[in-house]
Coordinates of N, CA and C in Angstrom, one line a residue:
X82 N 126.3 120.6 16.8 CA 127.6 120.7 17.5 C 128.4 121.8 16.8
X83 N 129.0 122.7 17.6 CA 129.8 123.8 17.1 C 131.0 123.3 16.3
X84 N 131.2 123.8 15.1 CA 132.4 123.4 14.3 C 133.5 124.5 14.6
X85 N 134.7 124.0 15.0 CA 135.7 124.9 15.5 C 137.0 124.7 14.7
X86 N 137.7 125.8 14.3 CA 139.0 125.7 13.7 C 140.0 126.4 14.6
X87 N 141.1 125.7 14.8 CA 142.2 126.2 15.7 C 143.4 126.5 14.9
X88 N 144.0 127.6 15.3 CA 145.3 128.1 14.6 C 146.3 128.5 15.7
X89 N 147.4 127.8 15.8 CA 148.4 128.0 16.9 C 149.6 128.6 16.3
X90 N 150.0 129.7 16.8 CA 151.2 130.4 16.4 C 152.3 129.9 17.3
X91 N 153.0 128.8 16.9 CA 153.9 128.1 17.8 C 155.0 129.0 18.3
X92 N 155.6 129.9 17.4 CA 156.7 130.7 17.9 C 156.3 131.7 18.9
X93 N 155.1 132.3 18.7 CA 154.6 133.3 19.6 C 154.3 132.6 21.0
X94 N 153.7 131.5 20.9 CA 153.4 130.7 22.2 C 154.6 130.3 22.9
X95 N 155.6 129.8 22.2 CA 156.9 129.4 22.8 C 157.5 130.5 23.6
X96 N 157.7 131.7 22.9 CA 158.5 132.8 23.5 C 157.7 133.5 24.6
X97 N 156.4 133.7 24.4 CA 155.6 134.4 25.4 C 155.5 133.6 26.7
X98 N 155.2 132.3 26.5 CA 155.0 131.4 27.7 C 156.4 131.3 28.4
X99 N 157.5 131.1 27.7 CA 158.8 131.0 28.3 C 159.1 132.3 29.0
X100 N 158.8 133.5 28.4 CA 159.2 134.8 29.1 C 158.4 135.0 30.3
X101 N 157.1 134.7 30.3 CA 156.2 134.9 31.4 C 156.3 133.9 32.5
X102 N 156.5 132.6 32.2 CA 156.4 131.6 33.2 C 157.6 130.7 33.2
X103 N 158.5 130.8 32.3 CA 159.7 129.9 32.3 C 159.4 128.5 32.1
X104 N 158.4 128.2 31.3 CA 158.0 126.8 31.0 C 157.4 126.7 29.6
X105 N 156.7 125.6 29.3 CA 156.2 125.4 27.9 C 154.7 125.5 27.9
X106 N 154.1 125.7 26.8 CA 152.7 125.7 26.5 C 152.2 124.2 26.4
X107 N 151.0 124.0 27.0 CA 150.4 122.7 27.0 C 149.4 122.5 25.9
X108 N 149.8 122.1 24.7 CA 148.9 121.9 23.6 C 147.8 120.9 23.8
X109 N 148.1 119.9 24.6 CA 147.0 118.9 24.9 C 145.9 119.5 25.7
X110 N 146.3 120.3 26.6 CA 145.3 121.0 27.5 C 144.5 122.0 26.6
X111 N 145.1 122.7 25.7 CA 144.4 123.6 24.7 C 143.4 122.8 23.9
X112 N 143.8 121.6 23.4 CA 142.9 120.8 22.6 C 141.7 120.4 23.4
X113 N 142.0 119.9 24.7 CA 140.9 119.4 25.6 C 140.0 120.6 25.9
X114 N 140.5 121.8 26.2 CA 139.7 122.9 26.5 C 138.7 123.3 25.3
X115 N 139.3 123.4 24.2 CA 138.5 123.7 23.0 C 137.5 122.6 22.7
X116 N 137.9 121.4 22.8 CA 137.0 120.3 22.5 C 135.7 120.3 23.4
X117 N 135.8 120.9 24.5 CA 134.6 120.9 25.4 C 133.5 121.8 24.8
X118 N 133.9 122.7 23.9 CA 132.9 123.6 23.3 C 132.4 123.2 21.9
X119 N 132.9 122.1 21.4 CA 132.5 121.7 20.1 C 133.5 120.7 19.4
X120 N 133.3 120.5 18.1 CA 134.2 119.6 17.4 C 135.2 120.4 16.6
X121 N 136.5 120.0 16.9 CA 137.6 120.7 16.2 C 137.6 120.0 14.8
X122 N 137.3 120.8 13.7 CA 137.2 120.3 12.4 C 138.5 120.6 11.6
X123 N 139.2 121.6 12.0 CA 140.5 122.0 11.4 C 141.4 122.5 12.5
X124 N 142.7 122.1 12.4 CA 143.6 122.6 13.5 C 145.0 122.7 12.8
X125 N 145.6 123.8 12.9 CA 146.9 124.1 12.3 C 147.9 124.6 13.3
X126 N 149.1 124.1 13.3 CA 150.2 124.7 14.1 C 151.3 125.2 13.2
X127 N 151.6 126.4 13.3 CA 152.6 127.1 12.4 C 153.9 127.2 13.1
X128 N 155.0 126.6 12.6 CA 156.3 126.5 13.2 C 157.4 126.8 12.2
X129 N 158.6 127.0 12.8 CA 159.8 127.2 12.0 C 160.6 125.9 12.1
X130 N 161.1 125.5 10.9 CA 161.8 124.2 10.8 C 163.3 124.5 10.9
X131 N 163.9 124.1 12.0 CA 165.3 124.2 12.1 C 166.0 122.9 11.9
X132 N 165.2 121.9 11.7 CA 165.8 120.6 11.3 C 166.3 119.8 12.4
X133 N 166.2 120.2 13.7 CA 166.8 119.4 14.8 C 165.8 118.4 15.3
X134 N 166.3 117.3 15.9 CA 165.5 116.2 16.3 C 164.5 116.5 17.4
X135 N 164.8 117.4 18.3 CA 163.9 117.8 19.4 C 162.7 118.5 18.8
X136 N 162.9 119.4 17.9 CA 161.8 120.0 17.3 C 160.9 119.1 16.5
X137 N 161.6 118.1 15.8 CA 160.8 117.2 15.0 C 159.9 116.3 15.9
X138 N 160.5 115.9 17.1 CA 159.7 115.2 18.1 C 158.5 116.0 18.5
X139 N 158.7 117.3 18.8 CA 157.6 118.2 19.2 C 156.6 118.3 18.1
X140 N 157.0 118.4 16.9 CA 156.1 118.5 15.8 C 155.2 117.2 15.7
X141 N 155.8 116.1 15.9 CA 155.1 114.8 15.9 C 154.1 114.8 17.0
X142 N 154.4 115.3 18.2 CA 153.4 115.4 19.3 C 152.2 116.2 18.8
X143 N 152.5 117.3 18.2 CA 151.4 118.2 17.7 C 150.5 117.4 16.7
X144 N 151.1 116.7 15.8 CA 150.4 115.9 14.8 C 149.6 114.8 15.5
X145 N 150.1 114.2 16.5 CA 149.4 113.1 17.2 C 148.2 113.7 17.9
X146 N 148.2 114.9 18.4 CA 147.1 115.6 19.0 C 146.0 115.8 17.9
X147 N 146.4 116.0 16.7 CA 145.4 116.3 15.6 C 145.7 117.6 14.8
X148 N 146.8 118.2 15.1 CA 147.2 119.4 14.4 C 147.8 119.0 13.0
X149 N 147.6 119.8 12.0 CA 148.4 119.8 10.8 C 149.5 120.8 11.1
X150 N 150.7 120.3 11.0 CA 151.9 121.2 11.2 C 152.4 121.8 9.9
X151 N 152.4 123.1 9.9 CA 152.9 123.8 8.7 C 154.3 124.4 9.1
X152 N 155.3 124.1 8.3 CA 156.6 124.5 8.6 C 157.2 125.5 7.6
X153 N 157.9 126.5 8.0 CA 158.7 127.4 7.2 C 160.2 127.2 7.6
X154 N 161.1 127.3 6.6 CA 162.5 127.2 7.0 C 163.0 128.3 7.8
X155 N 163.9 128.0 8.7 CA 164.5 129.0 9.5 C 165.5 129.8 8.7
X156 N 165.5 131.1 8.6 CA 166.4 131.9 7.8 C 167.2 132.7 8.7
X157 N 168.6 132.5 8.6 CA 169.5 133.3 9.3 C 170.0 134.4 8.3
X158 N 169.8 135.7 8.7 CA 170.3 136.8 7.8 C 171.8 137.0 8.0
X159 N 172.3 137.7 7.1 CA 173.8 138.0 7.1 C 174.2 138.9 8.3
X160 N 173.2 139.7 8.8 CA 173.5 140.5 10.0 C 173.4 139.8 11.3
X161 N 173.0 138.5 11.2 CA 172.9 137.7 12.4 C 171.5 137.6 12.9
X162 N 170.6 138.4 12.4 CA 169.2 138.3 12.9 C 168.5 137.1 12.1
X163 N 167.4 136.7 12.6 CA 166.7 135.6 12.1 C 165.3 136.0 11.6
X164 N 164.8 135.2 10.6 CA 163.4 135.4 10.1 C 162.6 134.1 10.2
X165 N 161.4 134.2 10.6 CA 160.5 133.0 10.6 C 159.2 133.5 11.0
X166 N 158.4 134.0 10.1 CA 157.1 134.7 10.4 C 156.0 134.0 9.6
X167 N 155.0 133.6 10.3 CA 153.8 132.9 9.7 C 152.6 133.8 9.6
X168 N 152.7 135.1 9.9 CA 151.5 136.0 10.0 C 150.6 135.9 8.8
X169 N 151.3 136.0 7.6 CA 150.5 136.0 6.4 C 149.9 134.7 6.1
X170 N 150.6 133.6 6.3 CA 150.1 132.2 6.1 C 148.9 132.0 7.1
X171 N 149.0 132.3 8.3 CA 147.9 132.2 9.3 C 146.7 133.0 8.8
X172 N 146.9 134.2 8.4 CA 145.8 135.0 7.9 C 145.1 134.4 6.7
X173 N 145.9 133.9 5.8 CA 145.2 133.3 4.6 C 144.4 132.1 5.0
X174 N 145.0 131.3 5.8 CA 144.3 130.1 6.2 C 143.0 130.4 7.0
X175 N 143.1 131.4 7.9 CA 141.9 131.7 8.6 C 140.8 132.3 7.7
X176 N 141.2 133.2 6.8 CA 140.3 133.8 5.8 C 139.6 132.7 5.0
X177 N 140.4 131.7 4.6 CA 139.8 130.6 3.8 C 138.9 129.7 4.5
X178 N 139.1 129.5 5.8 CA 138.3 128.5 6.6 C 137.1 129.2 7.3
X179 N 137.2 130.5 7.6 CA 136.2 131.1 8.5 C 134.7 130.9 8.1
X180 N 134.5 130.9 6.8 CA 133.1 130.8 6.3 C 132.5 129.4 6.5
X181 N 133.4 128.4 6.9 CA 133.0 127.0 7.0 C 132.9 126.5 8.4
X182 N 133.1 127.4 9.4 CA 133.1 127.0 10.8 C 132.3 128.0 11.6
X183 N 132.0 127.6 12.9 CA 131.2 128.4 13.8 C 132.1 129.3 14.7
X184 N 133.3 128.8 14.9 CA 134.3 129.4 15.8 C 135.7 129.3 15.3
X185 N 136.4 130.4 15.4 CA 137.9 130.4 15.0 C 138.6 130.7 16.3
X186 N 139.5 129.8 16.7 CA 140.4 130.0 17.8 C 141.8 130.3 17.4
X187 N 142.3 131.4 17.8 CA 143.7 131.8 17.5 C 144.5 131.7 18.8
X188 N 145.5 130.9 18.9 CA 146.4 130.9 20.0 C 147.7 131.7 19.7
X189 N 147.7 132.9 20.0 CA 148.7 133.9 19.8 C 148.4 135.2 20.5
X190 N 149.5 135.9 20.9 CA 149.3 137.2 21.5 C 149.6 138.3 20.5
X191 N 149.8 138.0 19.3 CA 150.3 139.0 18.3 C 149.1 139.9 17.8
X192 N 149.3 141.2 18.1 CA 148.4 142.2 17.8 C 148.1 142.4 16.3
X193 N 149.0 141.9 15.5 CA 148.8 142.0 14.0 C 147.5 141.2 13.6
X194 N 147.0 140.4 14.4 CA 145.8 139.6 14.0 C 144.5 140.3 14.5
X195 N 144.6 141.5 15.1 CA 143.3 142.1 15.5 C 142.4 142.4 14.4
X196 N 142.8 143.0 13.3 CA 141.9 143.3 12.2 C 141.4 142.0 11.6
X197 N 142.1 141.0 11.5 CA 141.7 139.7 11.0 C 140.5 139.2 11.8
X198 N 140.6 139.1 13.1 CA 139.5 138.6 13.9 C 138.3 139.5 13.8
X199 N 138.5 140.8 13.7 CA 137.3 141.7 13.5 C 136.7 141.4 12.2
X200 N 137.5 141.2 11.1 CA 136.9 141.0 9.8 C 136.1 139.7 9.7
X201 N 136.7 138.6 10.2 CA 136.0 137.4 10.0 C 134.7 137.3 10.9
X202 N 134.7 138.0 12.0 CA 133.5 138.1 12.8 C 132.4 138.9 12.1
X203 N 132.8 140.0 11.5 CA 131.8 140.8 10.8 C 131.3 140.2 9.5
X204 N 132.3 139.6 8.7 CA 132.0 139.1 7.4 C 131.3 137.7 7.4
X205 N 131.7 136.9 8.4 CA 131.2 135.5 8.4 C 130.3 135.2 9.6
X206 N 130.3 136.1 10.5 CA 129.5 135.9 11.8 C 130.0 134.8 12.6
X207 N 131.3 134.5 12.5 CA 132.0 133.5 13.2 C 132.4 134.0 14.6
X208 N 132.3 133.1 15.6 CA 132.8 133.5 17.0 C 134.3 133.5 16.9
X209 N 135.0 134.4 17.6 CA 136.4 134.4 17.6 C 136.9 134.3 19.1
X210 N 137.9 133.5 19.3 CA 138.5 133.3 20.6 C 140.0 133.5 20.4
X211 N 140.7 134.2 21.3 CA 142.1 134.4 21.3 C 142.7 133.8 22.7
X212 N 143.6 133.0 22.6 CA 144.4 132.5 23.7 C 145.7 133.2 23.7
X213 N 146.1 133.9 24.8 CA 147.3 134.6 24.9 C 147.8 134.7 26.3
X214 N 149.1 135.0 26.5 CA 149.7 135.1 27.8 C 149.4 136.5 28.3
X215 N 148.8 136.6 29.6 CA 148.5 137.9 30.2 C 149.7 138.8 30.2
X216 N 149.5 140.0 29.9 CA 150.6 141.0 29.9 C 151.5 140.9 28.7
X217 N 151.4 139.9 27.9 CA 152.2 139.7 26.6 C 151.3 139.6 25.4
X218 N 150.0 139.7 25.6 CA 149.0 139.7 24.5 C 148.6 141.1 24.2
X219 N 148.7 141.5 22.9 CA 148.3 142.8 22.5 C 146.9 143.2 23.0
X220 N 146.7 144.3 23.6 CA 145.4 144.8 24.0 C 144.4 144.8 22.8
X221 N 145.0 145.2 21.6 CA 144.1 145.3 20.4 C 143.6 143.9 20.1
X222 N 144.3 142.9 20.3 CA 143.9 141.5 20.0 C 142.8 141.1 21.0
X223 N 143.0 141.4 22.2 CA 142.1 141.1 23.3 C 140.7 141.7 23.0
X224 N 140.8 143.0 22.6 CA 139.6 143.8 22.3 C 138.9 143.2 21.0
X225 N 139.7 142.8 20.0 CA 139.1 142.3 18.8 C 138.4 140.9 18.9
X226 N 138.9 140.1 19.8 CA 138.4 138.8 20.0 C 137.0 138.8 20.7
X227 N 136.2 137.9 20.3 CA 134.9 137.8 21.0 C 135.1 137.3 22.4
X228 N 136.1 136.5 22.6 CA 136.5 136.0 23.9 C 138.0 135.9 24.0
X229 N 138.5 136.3 25.1 CA 140.0 136.1 25.4 C 140.1 135.1 26.5
X230 N 141.0 134.2 26.3 CA 141.4 133.2 27.3 C 142.8 133.3 27.7
X231 N 143.1 133.7 28.9 CA 144.5 133.9 29.4 C 145.2 132.5 29.5
X232 N 146.4 132.5 29.0 CA 147.2 131.2 29.1 C 147.8 131.2 30.5
X233 N 147.3 130.3 31.3 CA 147.8 130.2 32.7 C 147.3 128.8 33.2
X234 N 147.7 128.5 34.4 CA 147.2 127.2 35.0 C 147.4 126.0 34.2
X235 N 146.3 125.3 33.9 CA 146.5 124.0 33.2 C 147.0 124.1 31.8
X236 N 147.0 125.3 31.2 CA 147.6 125.5 29.9 C 149.1 125.6 29.9
X237 N 149.7 125.4 31.0 CA 151.1 125.5 31.2 C 151.7 124.1 31.5
X238 N 152.8 123.7 30.9 CA 153.5 122.5 31.2 C 154.7 122.9 32.2
X239 N 154.5 122.5 33.4 CA 155.5 122.9 34.4 C 156.3 121.7 34.9

């Protein structure tokens, strides 16, 4: 049975799905879709911790599905902008796990991950799959992934 690791960029999914469809991403449908191809042996969801109860409930839902939820504090800069980026953390985790699985699934449309997917495919021979919102997923990420799955239909909570 294929061993699969899943990495969900929660902020990217939240904002791209909301922008494109005006709704939320269906993590349970993602889990079910991936589970049809093999056994999910590692699953991480990367989020920003604002400390509010609604987010904590959502994070518990992710845990109940089987995700390990990794949190970073929400940082408000003095100029009013905010920071909450998991790109380096996601990259480190994928690099650490890629040698031990058959497939890496990245749920994100962020083009910063294109070189990462290319590297783990060439170095470890791992299959790579990217889930992203059509029109809001970087073309470089789509090209880098062994397979691209558009987020639409059952992957949306309407």
